[in-house]
Amino acid sequence: MARAIWTGVITFGLATLPVGLFTATGDHTVHFHQLQRDTADRIRNRRVNERTGQEVPSEDIVKGYELSEGQYIVVEPDELDQIAPGRSQTIDITDFVDLDAIEPVYFDRTYYIAPRGKEYTKVYDLLRTALAEAGKAGIATFVMRGKQYLTALRAEDKVLILQTLHWADEVRDPAKELPDLPSGRAGKGKELTMAIQLVDALSAPWEPGRYHDTYQEKVRELVQAKAEGQEITLAEEPPQATNVVDLMQVLQSSIDQAQGAAEKKPPAPRRRKAAARKTARQAPAKAQEKSARRKAPPKAARASAAGRGQGGGKRELRQLSKAELYQRATEQSITGRSKMSREELIDALARAGRRRKKSAA
């Protein structure tokens, strides 16, 4: 049974929920010791006083902030706790935001949240269900091990997930940091159509178990081969960059290859069982959707309505994928579209549609 790395309470409104924080992931990296070459002698790191050269025990090491060269202010651990009383035991939710509005670059580490006792499971499940139904994440801050974290609390199946987030000033602007970014929309016409077809041909359900760390497998094979005195197999050279002149041919060949692989691939039994369970769970919801579709206009009619004026109301726009929304925003030259989330694209296109109607009137 895992042990909590932090305990405290989640507060939302006037409700308080005692919880524990648990590490959600483990490290499977192959670890090496440091040795002196041509010996079996381990190399170890030691904390030494740079003036005397003597090793210093951990209990005699304190934190110091350098005011000027050679002049330090020493800060004790209990003094750090005293400046924020209670904060190190509280995850205080201040806002609930749309989960898909948080850009992936902000996410850092993932933890599981569990109630600290059976008597708190009802409040725990109430918060988890509310977040799941609303599609929201609770934004909160808390202090752990002398550091304050910005976090997003979100719902998964039967469990609450806490993900630490980078602060806004920690996320770099790609336009300022990266060279050679395209200045405009590079893909267009048939090239873009074929690129989308390739994405569709390679699309698959998200099944984490399908993916493996092949590099770590190769590292283990290398160690085993050296231990047995076997010849080491060299890796293949990386592929060359695609020539822009041959882009259409490369895309078509990629589509043909992906479609051929999909036809040969047998359905996985586990995937079929999972799909059957999901279908069973969703049967009542699908029955309601089916009833609603009878009353709703045909999809083609909705699509044509969404296409009128290239703006469309929010209801129609929500039926489009993010790629389709982005395509429409590009056609309308909506500024800042590359940084917009799906919901922001919908809002921008809806506003553009309203402006167009006003000007036409």
Coordinates of C-alpha atoms in Angstrom, one line a residue:
M1 CA 0.0 0.0 0.0
A2 CA 1.4 3.4 -1.0
R3 CA 2.1 6.1 1.6
A4 CA 0.9 9.6 1.2
I5 CA 3.7 12.1 0.4
W6 CA 1.5 15.0 1.7
T7 CA -1.6 15.3 3.8
G8 CA -3.9 18.2 4.3
V9 CA -7.4 19.4 3.2
I10 CA -9.0 20.5 0.0
T11 CA -11.3 23.5 0.4
F12 CA -13.9 24.6 -2.1
G13 CA -16.4 27.2 -1.0
L14 CA -17.2 26.4 2.7
A15 CA -16.6 22.6 2.2
T16 CA -13.4 21.0 3.6
L17 CA -12.2 17.5 2.5
P18 CA -9.2 15.9 4.3
V19 CA -7.1 14.1 1.7
G20 CA -3.7 12.5 1.1
L21 CA -1.5 13.1 -2.0
F22 CA 0.1 10.1 -3.7
T23 CA 2.6 9.8 -6.5
A24 CA 0.8 8.7 -9.7
T25 CA 3.8 7.6 -11.8
G26 CA 7.0 5.6 -11.4
D27 CA 10.4 5.7 -13.0
H28 CA 11.5 2.7 -15.2
T29 CA 14.7 4.3 -16.4
V30 CA 17.8 2.1 -16.4
H31 CA 20.1 3.6 -13.7
F32 CA 23.9 3.5 -13.8
H33 CA 26.5 4.0 -11.0
Q34 CA 29.4 6.3 -11.6
L35 CA 32.8 4.4 -11.6
Q36 CA 36.4 5.4 -12.2
R37 CA 37.4 4.2 -15.6
D38 CA 39.3 0.8 -15.6
T39 CA 38.2 0.1 -12.0
A40 CA 35.2 -1.0 -10.1
D41 CA 35.5 1.9 -7.7
R42 CA 32.3 3.9 -7.1
I43 CA 32.3 7.6 -7.4
R44 CA 30.1 9.3 -4.7
N45 CA 29.1 12.9 -4.2
R46 CA 30.0 14.5 -0.9
R47 CA 29.0 17.8 0.7
V48 CA 32.2 19.6 1.7
N49 CA 33.1 23.0 3.1
E50 CA 34.8 24.7 0.2
R51 CA 37.0 26.7 2.6
T52 CA 38.2 23.8 4.8
G53 CA 37.6 20.9 2.5
Q54 CA 36.0 19.0 5.3
E55 CA 32.8 17.0 4.8
V56 CA 29.7 18.5 6.5
P57 CA 26.9 16.4 7.9
S58 CA 23.4 17.1 6.6
E59 CA 22.0 18.3 10.0
D60 CA 24.6 21.2 9.9
I61 CA 23.6 22.4 6.4
V62 CA 21.3 25.4 6.3
K63 CA 19.8 27.6 3.6
G64 CA 21.5 31.0 2.9
Y65 CA 20.5 33.8 0.6
E66 CA 23.4 35.8 -0.8
L67 CA 22.9 39.6 -0.3
S68 CA 26.3 40.5 -1.6
E69 CA 29.5 38.6 -2.2
G70 CA 30.3 36.6 0.9
Q71 CA 27.4 38.0 2.9
Y72 CA 24.4 35.7 3.5
I73 CA 21.1 35.7 5.3
V74 CA 20.5 32.3 6.9
V75 CA 16.9 31.0 6.8
E76 CA 15.8 28.0 9.0
P77 CA 13.1 25.6 7.7
D78 CA 10.6 26.5 10.5
E79 CA 10.9 30.1 9.5
L80 CA 9.8 29.3 6.0
D81 CA 6.7 27.5 7.5
Q82 CA 5.9 30.5 9.8
I83 CA 5.6 33.0 6.9
A84 CA 2.6 31.1 5.5
P85 CA 0.8 29.4 8.5
G86 CA -1.7 26.8 7.4
R87 CA -0.9 27.1 3.7
S88 CA 1.3 23.9 3.8
Q89 CA -1.8 21.9 4.9
T90 CA -4.4 23.4 2.5
I91 CA -5.3 22.9 -1.2
D92 CA -7.5 26.0 -1.6
I93 CA -9.6 25.9 -4.8
T94 CA -10.2 29.5 -5.9
D95 CA -11.6 28.9 -9.5
F96 CA -13.2 26.3 -11.7
V97 CA -12.1 26.5 -15.3
D98 CA -12.8 24.5 -18.5
L99 CA -10.4 21.6 -18.5
D100 CA -9.7 21.8 -22.2
A101 CA -8.8 25.6 -21.8
I102 CA -5.6 24.7 -20.0
E103 CA -2.8 24.5 -22.6
P104 CA -0.8 21.2 -22.3
V105 CA 2.5 23.2 -21.9
Y106 CA 1.3 24.3 -18.4
F107 CA 1.0 20.7 -17.0
D108 CA 3.9 19.3 -15.0
R109 CA 3.6 16.4 -12.5
T110 CA 0.6 14.2 -11.8
Y111 CA -0.6 12.9 -8.4
Y112 CA -3.5 10.9 -7.1
I113 CA -5.8 12.4 -4.4
A114 CA -7.5 10.1 -1.9
P115 CA -9.9 10.8 1.0
R116 CA -8.3 10.5 4.4
G117 CA -10.8 8.1 5.9
K118 CA -14.0 6.3 4.8
E119 CA -16.2 9.0 6.4
Y120 CA -15.0 11.5 3.8
T121 CA -15.7 9.3 0.7
K122 CA -19.1 10.9 0.1
V123 CA -17.8 14.4 -0.1
Y124 CA -14.8 13.2 -2.2
D125 CA -17.1 11.5 -4.7
L126 CA -19.4 14.4 -4.8
L127 CA -16.5 16.7 -5.8
R128 CA -15.2 14.2 -8.3
T129 CA -18.6 13.7 -10.0
A130 CA -19.3 17.4 -10.1
L131 CA -16.0 18.1 -11.9
A132 CA -16.6 15.2 -14.3
E133 CA -20.1 16.3 -15.2
A134 CA -19.1 20.0 -15.6
G135 CA -15.9 19.2 -17.6
K136 CA -14.1 21.6 -15.2
A137 CA -10.8 21.6 -13.3
G138 CA -10.4 23.2 -9.9
I139 CA -7.5 25.7 -9.8
A140 CA -5.7 25.8 -6.5
T141 CA -2.4 26.5 -4.8
F142 CA -0.7 24.7 -2.0
V143 CA 2.7 24.4 -0.3
M144 CA 4.8 21.2 -0.2
R145 CA 8.4 20.8 0.9
G146 CA 9.0 24.6 1.0
K147 CA 7.6 25.3 -2.4
Q148 CA 4.2 26.7 -3.5
Y149 CA 2.5 25.0 -6.5
L150 CA -0.2 26.1 -8.8
T151 CA -2.4 23.0 -9.5
A152 CA -5.4 21.8 -11.5
L153 CA -7.7 19.3 -9.7
R154 CA -9.6 17.2 -12.2
A155 CA -11.8 14.1 -12.3
E156 CA -10.9 10.6 -13.6
D157 CA -12.8 7.4 -13.3
K158 CA -13.3 6.9 -9.5
V159 CA -10.3 9.1 -8.6
L160 CA -9.4 12.8 -8.3
I161 CA -6.1 13.8 -10.1
L162 CA -4.0 16.7 -9.0
Q163 CA -1.6 18.1 -11.6
T164 CA 0.9 20.7 -10.8
L165 CA 1.1 23.5 -13.3
H166 CA 3.9 25.9 -14.4
W167 CA 3.3 29.5 -13.4
A168 CA 2.7 31.9 -16.3
D169 CA 6.1 33.5 -16.1
E170 CA 7.7 30.0 -16.4
V171 CA 6.2 29.3 -19.8
R172 CA 8.3 30.7 -22.6
D173 CA 6.8 32.4 -25.7
P174 CA 7.7 30.2 -28.7
A175 CA 7.6 33.2 -31.0
K176 CA 10.4 34.7 -29.0
E177 CA 12.4 31.6 -28.2
L178 CA 12.3 29.5 -31.4
P179 CA 14.0 30.2 -34.7
D180 CA 12.4 29.6 -38.2
L181 CA 8.8 29.3 -37.2
P182 CA 6.4 29.7 -40.2
S183 CA 5.2 33.3 -40.5
G184 CA 1.9 32.3 -42.0
R185 CA -0.3 29.3 -42.9
A186 CA 2.1 26.9 -44.7
G187 CA -0.3 24.2 -45.6
K188 CA -3.1 24.9 -48.0
G189 CA -5.1 23.3 -50.8
K190 CA -4.5 19.7 -51.8
E191 CA -1.4 19.4 -49.5
L192 CA -3.5 20.3 -46.4
T193 CA -6.3 17.9 -47.5
M194 CA -3.8 15.1 -47.9
A195 CA -2.1 15.9 -44.5
I196 CA -5.6 15.7 -42.8
Q197 CA -6.3 12.4 -44.6
L198 CA -3.0 11.0 -43.3
V199 CA -3.9 12.1 -39.7
D200 CA -7.3 10.4 -40.1
A201 CA -5.6 7.2 -41.5
L202 CA -3.3 7.0 -38.5
S203 CA -5.9 7.9 -35.9
A204 CA -6.5 5.3 -33.2
P205 CA -8.1 5.1 -29.7
W206 CA -5.9 6.2 -26.9
E207 CA -4.6 2.9 -25.3
P208 CA -1.5 3.7 -23.2
G209 CA -0.5 0.0 -22.9
R210 CA 0.2 -0.1 -26.7
Y211 CA 3.3 2.1 -26.2
H212 CA 6.6 1.0 -24.8
D213 CA 9.9 2.7 -23.9
T214 CA 11.9 1.1 -26.7
Y215 CA 15.0 3.1 -25.8
Q216 CA 15.2 1.6 -22.3
E217 CA 14.6 -1.9 -23.8
K218 CA 17.6 -1.2 -26.1
V219 CA 19.7 -0.1 -23.1
R220 CA 18.9 -3.4 -21.3
E221 CA 19.8 -5.4 -24.4
L222 CA 23.1 -3.5 -24.6
V223 CA 24.0 -4.3 -21.0
Q224 CA 23.0 -7.9 -21.5
A225 CA 25.0 -8.2 -24.8
K226 CA 28.2 -6.7 -23.1
A227 CA 27.8 -9.0 -20.1
E228 CA 27.7 -12.0 -22.5
G229 CA 30.4 -10.8 -24.8
Q230 CA 28.1 -10.6 -27.7
E231 CA 28.3 -8.2 -30.7
I232 CA 26.4 -5.0 -30.3
T233 CA 23.8 -4.3 -33.0
L234 CA 24.1 -0.7 -34.3
A235 CA 21.0 1.4 -34.7
E236 CA 19.8 2.6 -38.1
E237 CA 20.6 6.1 -39.3
P238 CA 17.8 8.6 -38.8
P239 CA 15.7 9.3 -41.9
Q240 CA 16.5 12.3 -44.0
A241 CA 14.3 15.4 -44.1
T242 CA 11.5 15.4 -46.6
N243 CA 12.2 17.3 -49.8
V244 CA 9.4 19.9 -50.2
V245 CA 9.4 19.2 -53.9
D246 CA 8.4 15.6 -53.2
L247 CA 5.9 16.5 -50.5
M248 CA 2.7 15.4 -52.3
Q249 CA 4.3 12.0 -53.3
V250 CA 5.5 11.4 -49.7
L251 CA 2.0 12.2 -48.3
Q252 CA 0.2 9.9 -50.7
S253 CA 2.7 7.1 -50.1
S254 CA 2.2 7.6 -46.3
I255 CA -1.6 7.5 -46.7
D256 CA -1.4 4.3 -48.7
Q257 CA 0.9 2.7 -46.2
A258 CA -1.3 3.6 -43.2
Q259 CA -4.5 2.4 -44.9
G260 CA -2.8 -0.9 -45.9
A261 CA -1.6 -1.4 -42.3
A262 CA -5.0 -0.7 -40.9
E263 CA -6.7 -3.3 -43.2
K264 CA -4.2 -6.0 -42.1
K265 CA -4.4 -5.2 -38.4
P266 CA -6.7 -7.7 -36.6
P267 CA -9.0 -6.2 -33.9
A268 CA -7.6 -6.6 -30.4
P269 CA -9.9 -8.8 -28.2
R270 CA -9.2 -6.5 -25.2
R271 CA -10.2 -3.5 -27.3
R272 CA -13.5 -5.2 -28.3
K273 CA -14.3 -6.1 -24.7
A274 CA -13.6 -2.5 -23.5
A275 CA -15.7 -1.2 -26.3
A276 CA -18.5 -3.5 -25.4
R277 CA -18.4 -2.4 -21.7
K278 CA -18.3 1.2 -22.8
T279 CA -21.3 0.7 -25.1
A280 CA -23.2 -1.0 -22.2
R281 CA -22.5 2.0 -19.9
Q282 CA -23.5 4.5 -22.6
A283 CA -26.6 2.7 -23.7
P284 CA -29.1 5.0 -21.7
A285 CA -27.3 8.1 -22.8
K286 CA -27.3 7.0 -26.5
A287 CA -31.0 6.3 -26.2
Q288 CA -31.5 9.9 -25.1
E289 CA -29.3 11.1 -27.9
K290 CA -31.2 9.1 -30.5
S291 CA -34.5 10.6 -29.3
A292 CA -32.9 14.1 -29.4
R293 CA -31.7 13.4 -33.0
R294 CA -35.2 12.6 -34.1
K295 CA -36.3 16.1 -33.1
A296 CA -33.1 17.8 -34.4
P297 CA -32.5 18.8 -38.0
P298 CA -30.3 16.5 -40.1
K299 CA -26.6 16.8 -39.7
A300 CA -26.2 18.1 -43.3
A301 CA -28.7 20.8 -42.6
R302 CA -26.9 21.8 -39.4
A303 CA -23.5 21.8 -41.2
S304 CA -24.9 24.0 -44.0
A305 CA -26.3 26.4 -41.3
A306 CA -22.9 26.5 -39.6
G307 CA -21.3 27.3 -43.0
R308 CA -23.5 30.3 -43.7
G309 CA -21.5 33.4 -43.3
Q310 CA -18.5 31.3 -42.2
G311 CA -19.3 32.4 -38.6
G312 CA -22.3 30.4 -37.4
G313 CA -23.8 30.3 -33.9
K314 CA -22.1 28.6 -31.1
R315 CA -24.4 25.6 -31.2
E316 CA -23.4 24.9 -34.8
L317 CA -19.7 25.7 -34.3
R318 CA -19.5 23.2 -31.4
Q319 CA -20.2 20.4 -33.9
L320 CA -16.9 21.1 -35.7
S321 CA -13.5 19.7 -34.8
K322 CA -10.7 22.0 -33.6
A323 CA -9.0 21.6 -37.0
E324 CA -12.1 22.7 -38.8
L325 CA -12.6 25.6 -36.4
Y326 CA -8.9 26.6 -37.0
Q327 CA -9.4 26.4 -40.8
R328 CA -12.4 28.6 -40.6
A329 CA -10.6 31.1 -38.4
T330 CA -7.8 31.2 -40.9
E331 CA -10.2 31.9 -43.8
Q332 CA -11.6 34.8 -41.8
S333 CA -8.1 36.1 -40.8
I334 CA -8.9 36.0 -37.0
T335 CA -5.8 37.2 -35.2
G336 CA -4.3 35.1 -32.4
R337 CA -5.9 31.9 -33.6
S338 CA -2.8 29.8 -33.3
K339 CA -2.8 30.3 -29.5
M340 CA -6.5 29.8 -29.0
S341 CA -8.1 26.8 -27.4
R342 CA -11.2 25.1 -29.0
E343 CA -13.6 27.1 -26.9
E344 CA -11.8 30.4 -27.7
L345 CA -12.0 29.6 -31.4
I346 CA -15.7 29.0 -31.1
D347 CA -16.1 32.4 -29.3
A348 CA -14.1 34.3 -31.9
L349 CA -16.0 32.8 -34.8
A350 CA -19.3 33.4 -33.2
R351 CA -18.3 37.1 -32.7
A352 CA -17.2 37.3 -36.3
G353 CA -20.5 35.9 -37.4
R354 CA -22.5 38.5 -35.3
R355 CA -20.4 41.3 -36.7
R356 CA -21.0 40.1 -40.3
K357 CA -24.8 40.0 -39.7
K358 CA -24.8 43.5 -38.3
S359 CA -22.8 44.9 -41.2
A360 CA -25.1 43.1 -43.7
A361 CA -28.2 44.6 -42.0

